[in-house]
Amino acid sequence: MEKTVQPSNKCKRNHVGLEDRISQFPDEILVSILSFLTFEEAVRTSVLSHRWKHLWPFFTGSLDFDDPDTMWDIADEKKQLKVERNNFAKRVNRILKLHQGSNIDQFRVCFEFNRYSKHRIDGWIDFAMSKRVKRLELDFTPTWVCKSQMRYTFPHERFTKLESSVGVSCIESLMSLTLMNVRVTGKLLEHLLSNCPLLERLHVSDSDDLVTLKEKLEFLKFQPLTNLRHLKWRVTASDGESLVYLISMIEAAPFLQKFTLELLWSKPLIEREFRKVKKYPNEHLKEVEIMGFVGRAIDMELTVYLLESAIKLEKIVINPRSPALVGTPWEFETTEKNEGAIECANQLKKNLPQGAELLIL
């Protein structure tokens, strides 16, 4: 017969004493402890005692709103997008209304939203900025890529106008900015890059309105982006264009350690003359990754520049597969175009800095 061992009175007293000691900490310390938890875990602490019940609204960690299971159900037509999108937005609004803290570390929303939700999303961005958010991520990638695009437009006027309620001081705290399937104007990105001295990571993908930025970037003089460590850029390009406009941003980040470029091709490729780009020694760039590489003048120009300027480069990864095929059954299919790109990538070995590794996927 099994004998149940009951804890001694001494153990009970020690356990209770430990709880009492934690509860005796000032609210500021308890809220700091909560910041190391996920938001859901922080909310669950409200059942511990009356003292903890009112602490979670002052949570300063990551407000991460994501529901991948529902997104899969929508893709499988088990649930309706319109209904689930409304439920998701209501949940976000309910939590933001209860939040009372003065700042948050991260604000992330990952769900399929478009321009018809503009009023709601504008309010969420205002909330995040008013809390001096450090990491902001909006990922509105649709369940089906081929679906007609009605992308949400980031409210640039809120940040670029002096009379705006969201001033420069509210974006100065930004350390990481990720915008996916969000329309972003060149004017806004110029403003952010010039007024976010702490920015370490910038990721913009699937944006329709960056044409004007491409035209200006080559000649634009940025404020030094001394905290930027990882720059990720996803662009739709053609052989008639050039990628050298990205160089001014790379050179404005003197301590950049990783540069990632994802290329999508929108037009038939045509031959044009290769243009040599003046190199500028970069002592901190350690890793370069280029996806969607085709080995034409447009991507070879930038790649050669990076190899010749990054004098302490450790690794460059060349991937000829299109970023649009990642996660699809066709991701690893080999085509004649890929074989040509691989042959061009092998020719880059002569440009490698000493000790650098060339990895062709």
Coordinates of C-alpha atoms in Angstrom, one line a residue:
M1 CA 0.0 0.0 0.0
E2 CA 1.4 3.4 -1.0
K3 CA 2.1 5.8 1.7
T4 CA 1.5 9.5 1.0
V5 CA 4.2 11.7 2.4
Q6 CA 2.9 15.0 3.7
P7 CA 5.2 18.0 3.8
S8 CA 6.4 18.9 7.3
N9 CA 5.2 22.0 9.0
K10 CA 8.7 23.4 8.6
C11 CA 8.5 23.0 4.8
K12 CA 5.1 24.6 4.7
R13 CA 6.4 27.6 6.8
N14 CA 9.4 28.0 4.5
H15 CA 7.2 27.9 1.4
V16 CA 4.8 30.4 2.8
G17 CA 7.7 32.6 3.9
L18 CA 9.2 32.6 0.4
E19 CA 5.8 33.7 -1.0
D20 CA 5.5 36.4 1.6
R21 CA 9.0 37.7 0.9
I22 CA 8.4 38.0 -2.9
S23 CA 5.1 39.8 -2.3
Q24 CA 6.8 42.3 0.0
F25 CA 8.9 43.6 -2.9
P26 CA 7.9 47.0 -4.3
D27 CA 5.5 47.1 -7.2
E28 CA 8.3 48.3 -9.5
I29 CA 10.4 45.2 -8.9
L30 CA 7.4 42.8 -9.3
V31 CA 6.5 44.5 -12.6
S32 CA 10.1 44.1 -13.7
I33 CA 9.9 40.4 -12.9
L34 CA 6.7 40.1 -15.0
S35 CA 8.6 41.6 -18.0
F36 CA 10.7 38.4 -18.2
L37 CA 7.5 36.4 -18.8
T38 CA 5.3 36.2 -21.9
F39 CA 2.2 38.3 -21.8
E40 CA 0.0 35.3 -21.3
E41 CA 2.1 34.1 -18.4
A42 CA 2.0 37.6 -16.8
V43 CA -1.8 37.7 -17.0
R44 CA -1.9 34.3 -15.2
T45 CA 0.0 35.6 -12.2
S46 CA -3.2 37.6 -11.3
V47 CA -4.6 34.4 -9.6
L48 CA -1.7 34.2 -7.2
S49 CA -3.0 36.7 -4.7
H50 CA -4.9 40.0 -4.5
R51 CA -1.5 41.8 -4.6
W52 CA -0.6 40.3 -8.0
K53 CA -4.1 40.7 -9.4
H54 CA -3.5 44.4 -10.3
L55 CA 0.1 44.2 -11.5
W56 CA -0.1 42.6 -15.0
P57 CA -1.7 45.8 -16.6
F58 CA 1.7 47.5 -16.0
F59 CA 3.5 44.8 -18.0
T60 CA 6.5 46.2 -19.9
G61 CA 7.7 43.1 -21.9
S62 CA 6.5 42.0 -25.2
L63 CA 2.9 42.4 -26.4
D64 CA 2.9 39.7 -29.1
F65 CA -0.4 39.2 -30.9
D66 CA -0.2 36.2 -33.2
D67 CA -2.6 33.3 -34.0
P68 CA -1.0 30.9 -36.5
D69 CA -3.5 28.1 -35.8
T70 CA -6.4 30.3 -36.8
M71 CA -4.5 31.5 -39.9
W72 CA -4.1 27.8 -41.0
D73 CA -7.8 27.2 -40.4
I74 CA -8.6 30.2 -42.6
A75 CA -6.2 28.9 -45.3
D76 CA -8.0 25.5 -45.1
E77 CA -11.4 27.3 -45.3
K78 CA -12.4 25.9 -41.9
K79 CA -12.9 29.4 -40.6
Q80 CA -13.9 32.7 -42.2
L81 CA -11.3 35.4 -42.4
K82 CA -13.7 38.3 -41.9
V83 CA -15.1 36.8 -38.6
E84 CA -11.7 35.8 -37.2
R85 CA -10.1 39.1 -38.2
N86 CA -12.8 40.9 -36.2
N87 CA -12.3 38.6 -33.2
F88 CA -8.6 39.1 -33.3
A89 CA -8.9 42.9 -33.5
K90 CA -11.3 42.9 -30.5
R91 CA -8.9 40.9 -28.4
V92 CA -6.0 43.3 -29.2
N93 CA -8.2 46.4 -28.4
R94 CA -9.4 44.8 -25.1
I95 CA -5.9 44.2 -23.9
L96 CA -4.6 47.6 -25.0
K97 CA -7.4 49.3 -23.2
L98 CA -6.4 47.6 -19.9
H99 CA -2.7 48.3 -20.3
Q100 CA -1.5 51.0 -17.9
G101 CA 2.3 50.8 -18.1
S102 CA 4.4 53.7 -19.4
N103 CA 6.5 51.7 -21.8
I104 CA 6.8 48.3 -23.6
D105 CA 9.7 46.4 -25.0
Q106 CA 7.9 45.0 -28.1
F107 CA 4.7 45.4 -30.0
R108 CA 4.0 42.7 -32.6
V109 CA 0.9 42.0 -34.6
C110 CA 0.9 39.0 -37.0
F111 CA -2.4 38.4 -38.8
E112 CA -3.9 39.1 -42.2
F113 CA -5.0 42.7 -42.2
N114 CA -5.5 45.2 -45.1
R115 CA -6.5 48.8 -45.7
Y116 CA -10.0 48.2 -44.5
S117 CA -8.7 47.9 -40.9
K118 CA -6.7 51.2 -41.2
H119 CA -8.5 52.9 -38.3
R120 CA -7.8 50.1 -35.9
I121 CA -4.2 49.6 -36.9
D122 CA -3.5 53.4 -36.8
G123 CA -4.7 53.3 -33.2
W124 CA -2.4 50.3 -32.4
I125 CA 0.6 52.2 -33.8
D126 CA -0.2 55.3 -31.8
F127 CA -0.5 53.1 -28.7
A128 CA 2.9 51.5 -29.3
M129 CA 4.6 54.8 -30.0
S130 CA 3.1 56.4 -26.9
K131 CA 4.6 53.5 -24.9
R132 CA 8.1 54.3 -26.4
V133 CA 8.2 50.8 -27.9
K134 CA 11.7 49.5 -28.7
R135 CA 10.7 46.8 -31.2
L136 CA 7.8 47.2 -33.6
E137 CA 6.6 44.5 -36.0
L138 CA 3.6 44.5 -38.3
D139 CA 3.3 41.3 -40.4
F140 CA 0.1 41.4 -42.4
T141 CA 1.1 38.6 -44.8
P142 CA -2.1 37.1 -46.5
T143 CA -3.0 33.5 -46.2
W144 CA -2.7 33.2 -50.0
V145 CA 0.1 35.0 -51.8
C146 CA -1.8 35.2 -55.1
K147 CA -4.7 37.0 -53.4
S148 CA -5.3 40.5 -54.7
Q149 CA -3.3 43.0 -52.6
M150 CA -5.1 45.7 -50.7
R151 CA -2.2 46.5 -48.3
Y152 CA -2.5 48.7 -45.3
T153 CA -0.6 52.0 -45.6
F154 CA 1.6 52.9 -42.7
P155 CA 0.5 56.4 -41.5
H156 CA 3.6 58.4 -42.4
E157 CA 1.8 61.7 -41.8
R158 CA 1.7 60.8 -38.1
F159 CA 5.5 60.9 -37.9
T160 CA 6.6 63.4 -40.5
K161 CA 4.5 66.3 -39.6
L162 CA 5.6 68.6 -36.8
E163 CA 2.1 69.1 -35.5
S164 CA 1.5 65.3 -35.3
S165 CA 0.6 63.9 -32.0
V166 CA 3.3 61.3 -32.4
G167 CA 6.5 63.4 -32.3
V168 CA 10.1 62.6 -33.0
S169 CA 10.7 61.8 -29.3
C170 CA 8.4 58.8 -29.6
I171 CA 10.3 57.1 -32.4
E172 CA 13.8 57.8 -30.9
S173 CA 13.4 54.7 -28.8
L174 CA 13.0 52.3 -31.8
M175 CA 15.7 49.6 -31.9
S176 CA 14.0 47.3 -34.4
L177 CA 11.4 47.9 -37.1
T178 CA 9.8 45.1 -39.2
L179 CA 7.0 45.9 -41.7
M180 CA 5.7 43.1 -43.9
N181 CA 3.0 43.5 -46.5
V182 CA 2.6 47.1 -45.4
R183 CA 2.8 50.0 -47.8
V184 CA 5.6 52.3 -46.7
T185 CA 6.5 55.5 -48.5
G186 CA 10.0 56.6 -49.2
K187 CA 9.4 59.8 -47.3
L188 CA 8.5 57.9 -44.1
L189 CA 11.6 55.6 -44.3
E190 CA 13.8 58.6 -44.8
H191 CA 12.3 60.2 -41.8
L192 CA 12.7 57.1 -39.6
L193 CA 16.3 56.4 -40.7
S194 CA 17.2 60.0 -39.9
N195 CA 15.5 60.2 -36.5
C196 CA 16.0 56.7 -35.0
P197 CA 19.5 56.8 -33.6
L198 CA 19.1 53.5 -31.7
L199 CA 17.9 51.5 -34.7
E200 CA 19.6 48.1 -34.9
R201 CA 17.4 46.2 -37.2
L202 CA 15.3 47.2 -40.2
H203 CA 13.2 44.8 -42.2
V204 CA 10.8 46.0 -44.9
S205 CA 9.3 43.5 -47.4
D206 CA 6.4 43.5 -49.9
S207 CA 5.9 47.2 -50.0
D208 CA 4.5 48.9 -53.1
D209 CA 5.5 52.5 -52.5
L210 CA 9.3 52.4 -52.3
V211 CA 10.0 53.6 -55.8
T212 CA 10.7 57.2 -54.7
L213 CA 13.0 55.9 -52.0
K214 CA 15.0 54.0 -54.6
E215 CA 15.5 57.2 -56.6
K216 CA 16.6 59.2 -53.6
L217 CA 18.7 56.7 -51.6
E218 CA 21.7 56.8 -53.8
F219 CA 22.2 60.5 -53.1
L220 CA 20.6 60.8 -49.6
K221 CA 22.9 61.5 -46.7
F222 CA 21.7 59.7 -43.6
Q223 CA 22.4 60.5 -40.1
P224 CA 24.9 57.9 -38.8
L225 CA 23.0 54.7 -37.9
T226 CA 25.5 53.7 -35.3
N227 CA 23.3 51.1 -33.7
L228 CA 22.2 49.3 -36.8
R229 CA 23.6 45.8 -36.8
H230 CA 21.3 43.9 -39.2
L231 CA 19.8 45.4 -42.4
K232 CA 17.3 43.2 -44.3
W233 CA 15.9 44.5 -47.6
R234 CA 13.4 42.8 -49.9
V235 CA 12.8 44.4 -53.3
T236 CA 11.2 43.8 -56.6
A237 CA 13.7 44.6 -59.3
S238 CA 14.5 44.4 -63.0
D239 CA 17.7 44.6 -65.1
G240 CA 16.9 48.1 -66.1
E241 CA 17.3 49.3 -62.5
S242 CA 20.2 49.4 -60.1
L243 CA 20.7 48.3 -56.5
V244 CA 23.5 50.7 -55.7
Y245 CA 20.9 53.0 -54.0
L246 CA 21.3 50.6 -51.0
I247 CA 25.0 51.5 -50.6
S248 CA 24.3 54.9 -49.0
M249 CA 22.3 53.2 -46.2
I250 CA 24.9 50.5 -45.7
E251 CA 27.7 53.1 -45.5
A252 CA 25.6 55.1 -43.0
A253 CA 25.7 52.1 -40.6
P254 CA 29.4 52.0 -39.6
F255 CA 28.9 49.0 -37.3
L256 CA 26.6 46.9 -39.5
Q257 CA 27.4 43.2 -39.1
K258 CA 24.9 41.5 -41.4
F259 CA 23.2 42.5 -44.6
T260 CA 20.4 40.4 -46.1
L261 CA 18.9 41.1 -49.6
E262 CA 15.9 39.2 -50.9
L263 CA 15.2 39.8 -54.6
L264 CA 12.0 39.3 -56.5
W265 CA 12.0 39.8 -60.3
S266 CA 9.1 41.4 -61.9
K267 CA 10.1 41.8 -65.6
P268 CA 12.0 39.7 -68.2
L269 CA 15.7 39.9 -67.7
I270 CA 17.6 41.9 -70.3
E271 CA 21.4 42.3 -70.9
R272 CA 23.0 45.6 -69.8
E273 CA 26.5 46.7 -69.1
F274 CA 28.1 46.0 -65.7
R275 CA 28.9 49.2 -63.8
K276 CA 31.8 49.3 -61.4
V277 CA 30.8 50.9 -58.0
K278 CA 33.4 52.8 -56.0
K279 CA 34.1 50.9 -52.8
Y280 CA 34.3 52.2 -49.3
P281 CA 36.2 50.1 -46.7
N282 CA 33.8 48.5 -44.2
E283 CA 35.5 46.9 -41.2
H284 CA 32.5 45.5 -39.4
L285 CA 30.3 43.7 -42.0
K286 CA 30.8 40.0 -41.3
E287 CA 27.9 38.3 -43.1
V288 CA 26.1 38.8 -46.4
E289 CA 23.1 36.8 -47.6
I290 CA 21.5 37.3 -51.0
M291 CA 18.4 35.3 -51.9
G292 CA 16.9 35.4 -55.4
F293 CA 20.4 35.9 -57.0
V294 CA 20.4 35.6 -60.8
G295 CA 23.9 36.7 -61.6
R296 CA 22.9 39.6 -63.8
A297 CA 24.4 43.1 -63.8
I298 CA 21.9 44.4 -61.2
D299 CA 22.8 42.0 -58.4
M300 CA 26.4 41.3 -59.5
E301 CA 27.2 45.1 -59.1
L302 CA 26.1 45.2 -55.5
T303 CA 27.6 41.8 -54.6
V304 CA 31.0 42.7 -56.0
Y305 CA 30.8 46.0 -54.1
L306 CA 30.1 44.2 -50.8
L307 CA 32.9 41.7 -51.4
E308 CA 35.5 44.3 -52.1
S309 CA 34.4 46.8 -49.4
A310 CA 33.8 44.3 -46.5
I311 CA 37.4 43.7 -45.8
K312 CA 36.7 41.5 -42.7
L313 CA 33.9 39.5 -44.2
E314 CA 33.5 36.0 -42.8
K315 CA 30.7 34.5 -44.9
I316 CA 28.6 35.3 -48.0
V317 CA 25.6 33.1 -48.7
I318 CA 24.2 33.1 -52.3
N319 CA 20.8 31.5 -52.9
P320 CA 19.4 31.5 -56.4
R321 CA 15.9 30.4 -55.3
S322 CA 13.2 33.0 -55.2
P323 CA 12.1 34.2 -51.7
A324 CA 8.5 33.9 -53.0
L325 CA 9.0 30.1 -53.2
V326 CA 10.1 29.6 -49.6
G327 CA 7.8 27.2 -47.9
T328 CA 6.2 25.9 -51.1
P329 CA 6.6 22.5 -52.8
W330 CA 8.7 24.3 -55.5
E331 CA 11.3 25.8 -53.2
F332 CA 14.1 23.3 -54.0
E333 CA 13.4 22.7 -57.6
T334 CA 16.4 23.2 -59.8
T335 CA 15.9 25.2 -63.0
E336 CA 18.1 26.2 -65.9
K337 CA 18.0 29.8 -64.6
N338 CA 19.3 28.6 -61.2
E339 CA 22.2 26.7 -62.8
G340 CA 23.2 29.9 -64.6
A341 CA 23.1 31.9 -61.4
I342 CA 25.2 29.3 -59.6
E343 CA 27.8 29.5 -62.3
C344 CA 27.9 33.3 -61.9
A345 CA 28.2 32.9 -58.2
N346 CA 31.2 30.7 -58.5
Q347 CA 32.9 33.5 -60.4
L348 CA 32.7 35.6 -57.3
K349 CA 35.5 33.6 -55.6
K350 CA 38.1 35.8 -57.1
N351 CA 36.6 38.8 -55.3
L352 CA 36.4 37.1 -51.8
P353 CA 38.4 38.8 -49.0
Q354 CA 41.0 36.6 -47.5
G355 CA 39.5 34.1 -45.1
A356 CA 35.9 34.6 -46.2
E357 CA 33.7 31.7 -47.1
L358 CA 31.4 31.6 -50.1
L359 CA 28.3 29.3 -49.6
I360 CA 26.1 28.7 -52.6
L361 CA 22.8 27.0 -51.8

